[in-house]
Amino acid sequence: MDAEEFRRRGMEMVDYVANYLENIEQRPVYPDVEPGYLRSLIPTEAPLEPDNYDDIIKDVDRVIMPGVTHWHSPYFFAYFPAATSYPALLADMLCGAIGCIGFSWSTASEATLVTLLAARCKAVRRVQASNPEKSEAEILSKLVAYTSEQAHCSVERASLIGGAMIKKVPTDNNYAVGGDMFKKMLEEDKAAGLIPFYFCATLGTTASCAFDRITELGPICNKENIWMHIDAAYAGSAFICPEFRPLLNGIEFADSFNFNPHKWLLINFDCSTMWVKKREDLIGAFKMEPLYLKHENQESGKKRFRSLKMWFVFRMYGIQGLQAYIRKHVGLAKEFESLVRADKRFEICAEVIMGLVCFRLKGSNRLNELLLKRITKSREIHLVPCQLSGRFVLRFAICARTTDSRHIQQAWRHITQLTFEILQEPNH
Amino acid sequence: MDAEEFRRRGMEMVDYVANYLENIEQRPVYPDVEPGYLRSLIPTEAPLEPDNYDDIIKDVDRVIMPGVTHWHSPYFFAYFPAATSYPALLADMLCGAIGCIGFSWSTASEATLVTLLAARCKAVRRVQASNPEKSEAEILSKLVAYTSEQAHCSVERASLIGGAMIKKVPTDNNYAVGGDMFKKMLEEDKAAGLIPFYFCATLGTTASCAFDRITELGPICNKENIWMHIDAAYAGSAFICPEFRPLLNGIEFADSFNFNPHKWLLINFDCSTMWVKKREDLIGAFKMEPLYLKHENQESGKKRFRSLKMWFVFRMYGIQGLQAYIRKHVGLAKEFESLVRADKRFEICAEVIMGLVCFRLKGSNRLNELLLKRITKSREIHLVPCQLSGRFVLRFAICARTTDSRHIQQAWRHITQLTFEILQEPNH
């Protein structure tokens, strides 16, 4: 394919993409295929000679699309948003063409891992400074990290990778961690000879969008030399609106902060940003022989040229446009919340602060599991569940850029219709 | 921006991209700006209201392009290739639009880290099974990983992250690790009570494209319960050609294997593939509470939908097209090698097996550093150096898809011209 053919095919592809996104809501949001369906539809080996481009595009519709979960359908309410926007797509085309490799360290979704490792390194050095007789292995075996029992599992995984113990702090009725409970655990662990070194606080948990009380946790961490990392993966985007900034109070105590513009800031996957208070803490933890570093070392920190799409989006939407976008999503979540509250068969399971509504049918977990199973089977909308206080709960997350009031209303009609059917069945 | 405007702007962007790639060789390959140059060219804050799209595109030329290193210029000979092709760009447009998030564990450039952690876990379990009295911390402090002194620094970093000791095995005259030297280190370390658990072999090192002798290393690793990981990041793509397969002999001993199609297989960044012999070794090392895993856990293993661009490239080039591409690059490297060998002032510093030529001026390191400095300053071609046996060496890597014989000839004329000038100078 030469530049001339690329021009022609590129224009066709732009049109294909525009049509796909314009008409995405006609497609069932969730695929009706079994894992492995693709195997029988495609050859077992790559072609020896080039295929025809038109055949490939036909195959996109024939073999790829049937297996796709349409994350940008306005009927997608699962997980959290995977942001997208036209300017971001345009910028991504340019990123791909320039294809220059950014050398950088971090700002990835591995923020938790990177900060935990930096904190581990810092803690070992601090303890060794005052106890030179202690071996590194001995210190490592005493280190303990903390996070909320509601925190994302990546925190647990980071500690597993870093070889550090992790303890989960119980949450209050709002599924948030406060200072009292954390302090209690700390005192016990210190008395047992452990060395607390890291706390990962969450602003906007995955399950229910709860906010740990960092105004209480921060001073404790600072006093005890505990690195406080803030994971605001989803909710972080909302702080572009002044009315949500009070949820950031206490941020001044944090050692590091991460959020994912690819979740809720109209920048398509992947794009994750990290801030760290003391740059040298991070660099110091991973530094190697200077000579080595000079020419090649940066390679393993390679990143795509993602900043270009942020730049396009910021400029094309403006701060006001981004604020309006966040507010619209939060408004749609409130709209859905009102619908749920007005139906006495249902209950809201966690305070609705941002774009996530946790709800369930009053009744058994089995009943709610059944409802979700029917929702998934019908493929009209897509939700995932979570567990709160031992209860099976449905998460309704406002995800797509194009989700509107009518999609919320339609989703609710659909849910209540399935509920009606289930409740009619004998032995439901 | 609505779908209609996206269609129009998308077509403009396709044209911009085609023009950029068609005329890339007119641009100086290396930018003439200071780090931070961007700061004064752009506002300190994002705009409150949307900017005009035309202004943004003008700014791409005004503020972005002057800072770009043109990785796809045929005069780019630094690092290793960052692959690109028109079909991959088209597929990436579609990936972005579908924007569906693949849930997967691994197959990233973190392959070394992931396999080292899996090996660590396996080793701890094995040692504990026969020595139940030993604590995990005790075992961890005895674990030792190995790699070539020529291996990429990411291996060292992985061991740093995993908290395991790493030892570098000296290489032979070809900068490759053989069985004898490794066996000697092993015996000494075992006698000292250490527990060898991981060996990262390289097929195609970064510095000189050397191949560790895995037919010798593999049986040792297998016998000693040492996980053998193979890092073939660059050279792996070449195994699509039968004539390079003998370099893969011994692969049957490997526990895991990684290569980066984004380096040399026409698939633009990023795209890295990993194979592991026993899937359960990997899954077992990172497994957590099943309930947790079920609905949300997969999120931290999220990946872009990269397979689509591999599929487009495989189909549009066919295996024969990809083979021809690899062979062309290797041929260009041989062509450059001949030019160097024909000039008595220069020497070749490592066997030329694939698309990389390591060469230097006979003389001091200082002289070669000066030559590279002049090359960089002139901005006509771009190279990076490496160190081999204490000598400062220039790496000439065939990188761009469009590099041709005339670019090689021109690059060599340029290098010899600068050499001539330097040698004329008093006290060079």
CSV table of C-alpha atoms in Angstrom, one decimal, chain B residues 8-394:
chain,number,residue,atom,x,y,z
B,8,ARG,CA,-14.3,16.1,6.9
B,9,ARG,CA,-11.5,16.6,9.5
B,10,GLY,CA,-10.7,12.9,9.3
B,11,MET,CA,-10.1,13.1,5.6
B,12,GLU,CA,-7.9,16.1,6.1
B,13,MET,CA,-5.9,14.2,8.7
B,14,VAL,CA,-5.5,11.2,6.4
B,15,ASP,CA,-4.1,13.6,3.8
B,16,TYR,CA,-1.8,15.2,6.4
B,17,VAL,CA,-0.5,11.9,7.5
B,18,ALA,CA,0.1,10.7,3.9
B,19,ASN,CA,2.0,13.9,3.1
B,20,TYR,CA,4.0,13.7,6.3
B,21,LEU,CA,5.1,10.1,5.6
B,22,GLU,CA,5.7,10.8,1.8
B,23,ASN,CA,7.9,13.7,2.5
B,24,ILE,CA,9.5,12.7,5.8
B,25,GLU,CA,13.0,12.5,4.4
B,26,GLN,CA,13.0,16.2,3.6
B,27,ARG,CA,12.9,16.9,7.3
B,28,PRO,CA,16.0,17.0,9.5
B,29,VAL,CA,15.7,13.6,11.3
B,30,TYR,CA,16.7,15.1,14.7
B,31,PRO,CA,15.1,18.2,16.2
B,32,ASP,CA,17.1,21.4,16.8
B,33,VAL,CA,15.4,22.5,20.0
B,34,GLU,CA,16.3,22.6,23.6
B,35,PRO,CA,14.4,20.5,26.2
B,36,GLY,CA,11.6,22.7,27.5
B,37,TYR,CA,11.3,24.7,24.2
B,38,LEU,CA,7.6,23.9,24.2
B,39,ARG,CA,6.9,25.8,27.4
B,40,SER,CA,7.1,29.2,25.9
B,41,LEU,CA,5.2,28.3,22.7
B,42,ILE,CA,2.0,27.2,24.4
B,43,PRO,CA,-0.3,28.7,27.0
B,44,THR,CA,0.2,27.7,30.6
B,45,GLU,CA,-3.4,26.6,30.9
B,46,ALA,CA,-6.0,24.7,28.9
B,47,PRO,CA,-8.4,27.0,27.1
B,48,LEU,CA,-11.6,27.7,29.0
B,49,GLU,CA,-13.7,27.7,25.8
B,50,PRO,CA,-13.0,25.5,22.8
B,51,ASP,CA,-10.3,26.5,20.4
B,52,ASN,CA,-10.7,26.5,16.6
B,53,TYR,CA,-9.7,23.2,15.0
B,54,ASP,CA,-7.7,25.0,12.2
B,55,ASP,CA,-5.6,26.7,14.9
B,56,ILE,CA,-4.8,23.4,16.5
B,57,ILE,CA,-3.6,22.0,13.2
B,58,LYS,CA,-1.5,25.1,12.5
B,59,ASP,CA,0.0,24.6,16.0
B,60,VAL,CA,0.9,21.0,15.2
B,61,ASP,CA,3.3,22.5,12.6
B,62,ARG,CA,4.3,25.5,14.7
B,63,VAL,CA,4.9,23.9,18.1
B,64,ILE,CA,4.9,20.1,17.9
B,65,MET,CA,6.8,19.2,14.8
B,66,PRO,CA,9.9,21.3,15.6
B,67,GLY,CA,10.4,19.0,18.6
B,68,VAL,CA,9.9,15.7,16.9
B,69,THR,CA,12.6,13.1,16.3
B,70,HIS,CA,11.4,11.6,13.0
B,71,TRP,CA,11.6,7.9,13.9
B,72,HIS,CA,10.2,6.9,10.4
B,73,SER,CA,12.7,9.0,8.4
B,74,PRO,CA,14.9,6.8,6.2
B,75,TYR,CA,17.8,8.6,7.9
B,76,PHE,CA,16.9,7.3,11.3
B,77,PHE,CA,19.5,4.6,12.3
B,78,ALA,CA,19.3,4.9,16.1
B,79,TYR,CA,18.1,2.4,18.7
B,80,PHE,CA,16.0,-0.3,16.8
B,81,PRO,CA,13.2,0.2,14.4
B,82,ALA,CA,9.8,1.5,15.6
B,83,ALA,CA,7.7,-0.2,13.0
B,84,THR,CA,4.9,1.4,11.0
B,85,SER,CA,3.0,0.6,7.9
B,86,TYR,CA,-0.1,2.0,6.2
B,87,PRO,CA,-2.3,-1.0,7.0
B,88,ALA,CA,-1.3,-0.8,10.6
B,89,LEU,CA,-2.3,2.9,10.7
B,90,LEU,CA,-5.7,2.1,9.2
B,91,ALA,CA,-6.2,-0.7,11.7
B,92,ASP,CA,-5.3,1.6,14.5
B,93,MET,CA,-7.9,4.1,13.4
B,94,LEU,CA,-10.5,1.3,13.7
B,95,CYS,CA,-9.0,0.1,17.1
B,96,GLY,CA,-9.4,3.6,18.4
B,97,ALA,CA,-13.0,3.9,17.2
B,98,ILE,CA,-14.1,0.5,18.5
B,99,GLY,CA,-12.2,1.3,21.7
B,100,CYS,CA,-13.0,-1.9,23.3
B,101,ILE,CA,-10.8,-2.8,26.2
B,102,GLY,CA,-9.3,-6.3,26.0
B,103,PHE,CA,-9.0,-8.0,29.4
B,104,SER,CA,-5.9,-9.9,29.5
B,105,TRP,CA,-3.0,-10.8,31.7
B,106,SER,CA,0.4,-10.0,30.4
B,107,THR,CA,1.8,-10.1,26.8
B,108,ALA,CA,3.3,-6.7,27.4
B,109,SER,CA,6.8,-5.4,27.2
B,110,GLU,CA,6.8,-6.2,30.9
B,111,ALA,CA,7.3,-9.8,29.9
B,112,THR,CA,10.6,-9.9,31.7
B,113,LEU,CA,9.2,-8.6,34.9
B,114,VAL,CA,6.1,-10.9,34.7
B,115,THR,CA,8.2,-14.0,34.1
B,116,LEU,CA,10.7,-13.1,36.7
B,117,LEU,CA,7.9,-12.7,39.3
B,118,ALA,CA,6.3,-16.0,38.2
B,119,ALA,CA,9.7,-17.7,38.5
B,120,ARG,CA,10.2,-16.2,41.9
B,121,CYS,CA,6.8,-17.5,43.1
B,122,LYS,CA,7.5,-21.0,41.7
B,123,ALA,CA,11.0,-21.1,43.3
B,124,VAL,CA,9.7,-20.1,46.7
B,125,ARG,CA,7.0,-22.8,46.6
B,126,ARG,CA,9.4,-25.4,45.4
B,127,VAL,CA,11.9,-24.7,48.2
B,128,GLN,CA,9.3,-24.5,50.8
B,129,ALA,CA,7.8,-27.8,49.8
B,130,SER,CA,11.1,-29.6,50.7
B,131,ASN,CA,12.1,-27.2,53.5
B,132,PRO,CA,8.8,-26.3,55.4
B,133,GLU,CA,10.8,-24.7,58.2
B,134,LYS,CA,12.2,-21.9,55.9
B,135,SER,CA,10.3,-18.6,55.9
B,136,GLU,CA,9.5,-16.9,52.6
B,137,ALA,CA,11.7,-13.9,53.5
B,138,GLU,CA,14.6,-16.3,54.1
B,139,ILE,CA,14.2,-17.9,50.7
B,140,LEU,CA,13.7,-14.6,48.9
B,141,SER,CA,17.0,-13.3,50.3
B,142,LYS,CA,18.8,-16.3,48.7
B,143,LEU,CA,17.2,-16.2,45.2
B,144,VAL,CA,19.5,-15.2,42.4
B,145,ALA,CA,18.6,-14.4,38.8
B,146,TYR,CA,21.1,-14.4,35.9
B,147,THR,CA,21.5,-12.6,32.7
B,148,SER,CA,24.2,-11.6,30.2
B,149,GLU,CA,26.3,-8.6,31.0
B,150,GLN,CA,25.1,-7.5,27.5
B,151,ALA,CA,21.4,-7.9,28.4
B,152,HIS,CA,19.0,-5.0,28.3
B,153,CYS,CA,18.8,-3.1,31.5
B,154,SER,CA,15.1,-4.0,31.9
B,155,VAL,CA,16.3,-7.3,33.2
B,156,GLU,CA,18.2,-5.7,36.0
B,157,ARG,CA,15.2,-3.4,36.7
B,158,ALA,CA,12.9,-6.4,36.9
B,159,SER,CA,15.0,-8.1,39.5
B,160,LEU,CA,15.2,-4.8,41.4
B,161,ILE,CA,11.4,-4.6,41.4
B,162,GLY,CA,11.1,-8.3,42.3
B,163,GLY,CA,13.6,-7.8,45.1
B,164,ALA,CA,15.8,-10.6,43.8
B,165,MET,CA,19.6,-10.6,43.5
B,166,ILE,CA,20.9,-10.5,39.9
B,167,LYS,CA,24.2,-11.6,38.5
B,168,LYS,CA,25.6,-10.8,35.1
B,169,VAL,CA,27.3,-13.6,33.3
B,170,PRO,CA,30.4,-12.5,31.3
B,171,THR,CA,30.2,-12.9,27.5
B,172,ASP,CA,32.6,-14.4,25.0
B,173,ASN,CA,34.2,-12.6,22.0
B,174,ASN,CA,30.9,-12.5,20.2
B,175,TYR,CA,29.2,-10.8,23.2
B,176,ALA,CA,27.1,-13.9,23.8
B,177,VAL,CA,26.8,-16.1,26.9
B,178,GLY,CA,27.7,-19.7,26.6
B,179,GLY,CA,27.1,-22.7,28.9
B,180,ASP,CA,30.6,-23.0,30.4
B,181,MET,CA,30.7,-19.6,32.0
B,182,PHE,CA,27.2,-19.8,33.3
B,183,LYS,CA,27.8,-23.3,34.8
B,184,LYS,CA,30.9,-22.0,36.6
B,185,MET,CA,28.9,-19.1,38.3
B,186,LEU,CA,26.1,-21.5,39.1
B,187,GLU,CA,28.3,-23.9,40.9
B,188,GLU,CA,29.9,-21.2,43.0
B,189,ASP,CA,26.6,-19.6,43.9
B,190,LYS,CA,25.0,-22.9,44.9
B,191,ALA,CA,28.1,-23.7,47.0
B,192,ALA,CA,27.5,-20.4,48.7
B,193,GLY,CA,23.9,-21.3,49.6
B,194,LEU,CA,22.2,-19.2,47.0
B,195,ILE,CA,19.2,-20.4,45.1
B,196,PRO,CA,19.4,-19.8,41.3
B,197,PHE,CA,15.9,-19.4,39.9
B,198,TYR,CA,15.8,-17.4,36.6
B,199,PHE,CA,17.9,-16.9,33.6
B,200,CYS,CA,17.0,-14.2,31.0
B,201,ALA,CA,18.7,-15.1,27.7
B,202,THR,CA,18.8,-12.6,24.9
B,203,LEU,CA,18.5,-13.4,21.2
B,204,GLY,CA,19.7,-10.2,19.6
B,205,THR,CA,21.1,-7.9,22.3
B,206,THR,CA,20.5,-4.2,22.1
B,207,ALA,CA,24.2,-3.2,21.9
B,208,SER,CA,25.4,-5.6,19.1
B,209,CYS,CA,22.6,-8.0,18.3
B,210,ALA,CA,24.4,-10.9,19.9
B,211,PHE,CA,22.7,-14.3,20.4
B,212,ASP,CA,23.2,-16.1,23.7
B,213,ARG,CA,23.8,-19.9,23.1
B,214,ILE,CA,20.6,-21.3,24.3
B,215,THR,CA,21.4,-24.8,23.1
B,216,GLU,CA,24.0,-24.8,25.8
B,217,LEU,CA,22.1,-22.7,28.4
B,218,GLY,CA,18.8,-24.5,28.1
B,219,PRO,CA,19.7,-27.9,29.3
B,220,ILE,CA,21.5,-26.4,32.3
B,221,CYS,CA,18.4,-24.3,33.2
B,222,ASN,CA,16.1,-27.2,32.8
B,223,LYS,CA,18.2,-29.5,35.0
B,224,GLU,CA,18.6,-26.9,37.7
B,225,ASN,CA,15.0,-25.8,37.9
B,226,ILE,CA,15.9,-22.4,36.6
B,227,TRP,CA,13.2,-20.6,34.6
B,228,MET,CA,14.7,-19.7,31.2
B,229,HIS,CA,13.1,-16.6,29.6
B,230,ILE,CA,14.1,-15.6,26.1
B,231,ASP,CA,14.1,-11.9,25.2
B,232,ALA,CA,14.1,-11.7,21.4
B,233,ALA,CA,12.6,-8.2,21.4
B,234,TYR,CA,14.2,-7.1,18.2
B,235,ALA,CA,15.4,-10.3,16.5
B,236,GLY,CA,12.3,-12.2,17.1
B,237,SER,CA,10.6,-10.8,14.0
B,238,ALA,CA,13.3,-12.2,11.8
B,239,PHE,CA,12.3,-15.8,12.7
B,240,ILE,CA,9.6,-15.4,10.1
B,241,CYS,CA,12.4,-16.2,7.6
B,242,PRO,CA,13.4,-19.9,7.6
B,243,GLU,CA,17.1,-19.0,7.1
B,244,PHE,CA,17.2,-17.3,10.5
B,245,ARG,CA,15.4,-20.2,12.4
B,246,PRO,CA,18.7,-22.0,13.3
B,247,LEU,CA,19.3,-19.1,15.7
B,248,LEU,CA,16.2,-20.3,17.5
B,249,ASN,CA,17.7,-23.8,18.2
B,250,GLY,CA,17.3,-24.6,21.9
B,251,ILE,CA,14.0,-22.8,22.1
B,252,GLU,CA,12.5,-26.1,23.3
B,253,PHE,CA,14.2,-25.5,26.7
B,254,ALA,CA,12.6,-22.1,27.2
B,255,ASP,CA,9.9,-21.5,29.8
B,256,SER,CA,8.9,-18.2,28.1
B,257,PHE,CA,9.6,-16.2,25.0
B,258,ASN,CA,9.0,-12.5,24.1
B,259,PHE,CA,9.4,-10.4,21.0
B,260,ASN,CA,8.1,-7.0,19.9
B,261,PRO,CA,6.3,-6.9,16.5
B,262,HIS,CA,6.4,-3.2,17.0
B,263,LYS,CA,10.1,-3.2,16.4
B,264,TRP,CA,10.5,-5.1,13.2
B,265,LEU,CA,7.3,-6.5,11.9
B,266,LEU,CA,5.6,-3.4,10.4
B,267,ILE,CA,3.2,-3.0,13.3
B,268,ASN,CA,3.3,0.4,14.9
B,269,PHE,CA,4.0,0.9,18.6
B,270,ASP,CA,3.0,-0.6,20.8
B,271,CYS,CA,2.6,-4.3,20.2
B,272,SER,CA,4.6,-6.9,22.2
B,273,THR,CA,3.8,-10.7,22.4
B,274,MET,CA,4.7,-13.2,25.0
B,275,TRP,CA,4.6,-17.0,25.0
B,276,VAL,CA,4.8,-19.1,28.1
B,277,LYS,CA,5.2,-22.8,28.3
B,278,LYS,CA,3.0,-23.5,31.3
B,279,ARG,CA,0.2,-21.1,31.5
B,280,GLU,CA,-0.5,-22.1,35.1
B,281,ASP,CA,2.9,-20.9,36.2
B,282,LEU,CA,1.9,-17.4,35.3
B,283,ILE,CA,-1.7,-17.5,36.5
B,284,GLY,CA,-0.7,-19.2,39.7
B,285,ALA,CA,1.8,-16.5,40.6
B,286,PHE,CA,-0.7,-13.7,40.5
B,287,LYS,CA,-4.0,-15.3,41.5
B,288,MET,CA,-6.1,-13.8,44.2
B,289,GLU,CA,-9.5,-14.3,45.8
B,290,PRO,CA,-11.7,-15.9,43.2
B,291,LEU,CA,-14.7,-13.7,44.0
B,292,TYR,CA,-12.7,-10.6,43.6
B,293,LEU,CA,-11.3,-11.8,40.3
B,294,LYS,CA,-14.7,-12.6,38.9
B,295,HIS,CA,-16.0,-9.2,38.0
B,296,GLU,CA,-13.5,-6.5,38.4
B,297,ASN,CA,-10.1,-7.9,38.9
B,298,GLN,CA,-9.3,-8.1,35.2
B,299,GLU,CA,-9.2,-4.4,34.9
B,300,SER,CA,-5.6,-3.9,35.9
B,301,GLY,CA,-4.7,-6.3,33.0
B,302,LYS,CA,-6.4,-4.1,30.5
B,303,LYS,CA,-4.9,-3.8,27.1
B,304,ARG,CA,-5.5,-1.9,23.9
B,305,PHE,CA,-7.1,-3.9,21.1
B,306,ARG,CA,-3.8,-4.4,19.4
B,307,SER,CA,-4.4,-7.7,17.7
B,308,LEU,CA,-6.4,-5.9,15.0
B,309,LYS,CA,-3.3,-4.1,13.6
B,310,MET,CA,-1.3,-7.4,13.6
B,311,TRP,CA,-4.1,-8.9,11.6
B,312,PHE,CA,-4.3,-6.1,9.1
B,313,VAL,CA,-0.5,-6.2,8.6
B,314,PHE,CA,-0.3,-10.0,8.3
B,315,ARG,CA,-3.1,-10.0,5.7
B,316,MET,CA,-1.9,-7.0,3.7
B,317,TYR,CA,1.7,-8.1,3.5
B,318,GLY,CA,1.4,-11.9,3.6
B,319,ILE,CA,4.1,-14.0,5.1
B,320,GLN,CA,6.2,-13.5,1.9
B,321,GLY,CA,5.9,-9.8,2.1
B,322,LEU,CA,7.1,-9.8,5.7
B,323,GLN,CA,9.9,-12.1,4.9
B,324,ALA,CA,10.9,-9.8,2.0
B,325,TYR,CA,10.9,-6.9,4.4
B,326,ILE,CA,13.2,-8.5,6.9
B,327,ARG,CA,15.5,-9.7,4.2
B,328,LYS,CA,15.7,-6.2,2.7
B,329,HIS,CA,16.7,-4.7,6.0
B,330,VAL,CA,19.4,-7.4,6.6
B,331,GLY,CA,20.7,-6.8,3.1
B,332,LEU,CA,21.0,-3.1,3.7
B,333,ALA,CA,22.9,-3.8,6.9
B,334,LYS,CA,25.3,-6.0,4.9
B,335,GLU,CA,25.6,-3.2,2.3
B,336,PHE,CA,26.6,-0.8,5.0
B,337,GLU,CA,29.0,-3.3,6.5
B,338,SER,CA,30.8,-3.7,3.1
B,339,LEU,CA,31.2,0.1,2.9
B,340,VAL,CA,32.7,0.2,6.4
B,341,ARG,CA,35.0,-2.8,5.7
B,342,ALA,CA,36.3,-1.2,2.5
B,343,ASP,CA,37.5,1.8,4.4
B,344,LYS,CA,40.7,1.0,6.3
B,345,ARG,CA,40.2,3.8,8.9
B,346,PHE,CA,37.2,1.9,10.3
B,347,GLU,CA,36.5,-1.4,11.9
B,348,ILE,CA,33.5,-3.6,12.3
B,349,CYS,CA,33.0,-4.4,16.0
B,350,ALA,CA,30.6,-7.3,16.1
B,351,GLU,CA,29.3,-9.9,13.6
B,352,VAL,CA,26.5,-8.5,11.4
B,353,ILE,CA,23.7,-11.0,11.7
B,354,MET,CA,20.6,-8.9,11.3
B,355,GLY,CA,19.9,-5.2,10.7
B,356,LEU,CA,22.5,-3.8,13.0
B,357,VAL,CA,26.1,-2.8,12.2
B,358,CYS,CA,28.4,-1.9,15.1
B,359,PHE,CA,31.4,0.0,13.8
B,360,ARG,CA,34.0,2.6,14.9
B,361,LEU,CA,37.0,4.6,13.8
B,362,LYS,CA,40.2,2.8,14.6
B,363,GLY,CA,41.5,5.0,17.4
B,364,SER,CA,40.5,6.4,20.7
B,365,ASN,CA,37.1,6.5,22.3
B,366,ARG,CA,37.4,10.3,22.3
B,367,LEU,CA,37.7,10.3,18.6
B,368,ASN,CA,34.6,8.2,18.1
B,369,GLU,CA,32.7,10.3,20.6
B,370,LEU,CA,33.6,13.3,18.6
B,371,LEU,CA,32.5,11.7,15.4
B,372,LEU,CA,29.1,10.9,16.9
B,373,LYS,CA,28.8,14.4,18.3
B,374,ARG,CA,29.3,15.8,14.8
B,375,ILE,CA,26.8,13.4,13.3
B,376,THR,CA,24.2,14.3,15.9
B,377,LYS,CA,24.9,18.0,15.4
B,378,SER,CA,24.5,17.9,11.6
B,379,ARG,CA,21.0,16.3,12.0
B,380,GLU,CA,21.2,14.5,8.7
B,381,ILE,CA,21.2,11.1,10.1
B,382,HIS,CA,20.6,9.8,13.6
B,383,LEU,CA,22.6,7.1,15.4
B,384,VAL,CA,23.2,6.1,19.0
B,385,PRO,CA,26.3,4.5,20.5
B,386,CYS,CA,27.0,1.5,22.6
B,387,GLN,CA,29.9,0.2,24.6
B,388,LEU,CA,31.6,-3.1,23.6
B,389,SER,CA,34.7,-4.4,25.5
B,390,GLY,CA,35.2,-0.9,27.0
B,391,ARG,CA,35.2,0.7,23.5
B,392,PHE,CA,32.9,3.4,22.4
B,393,VAL,CA,31.1,2.0,19.3
B,394,LEU,CA,28.6,3.5,16.9
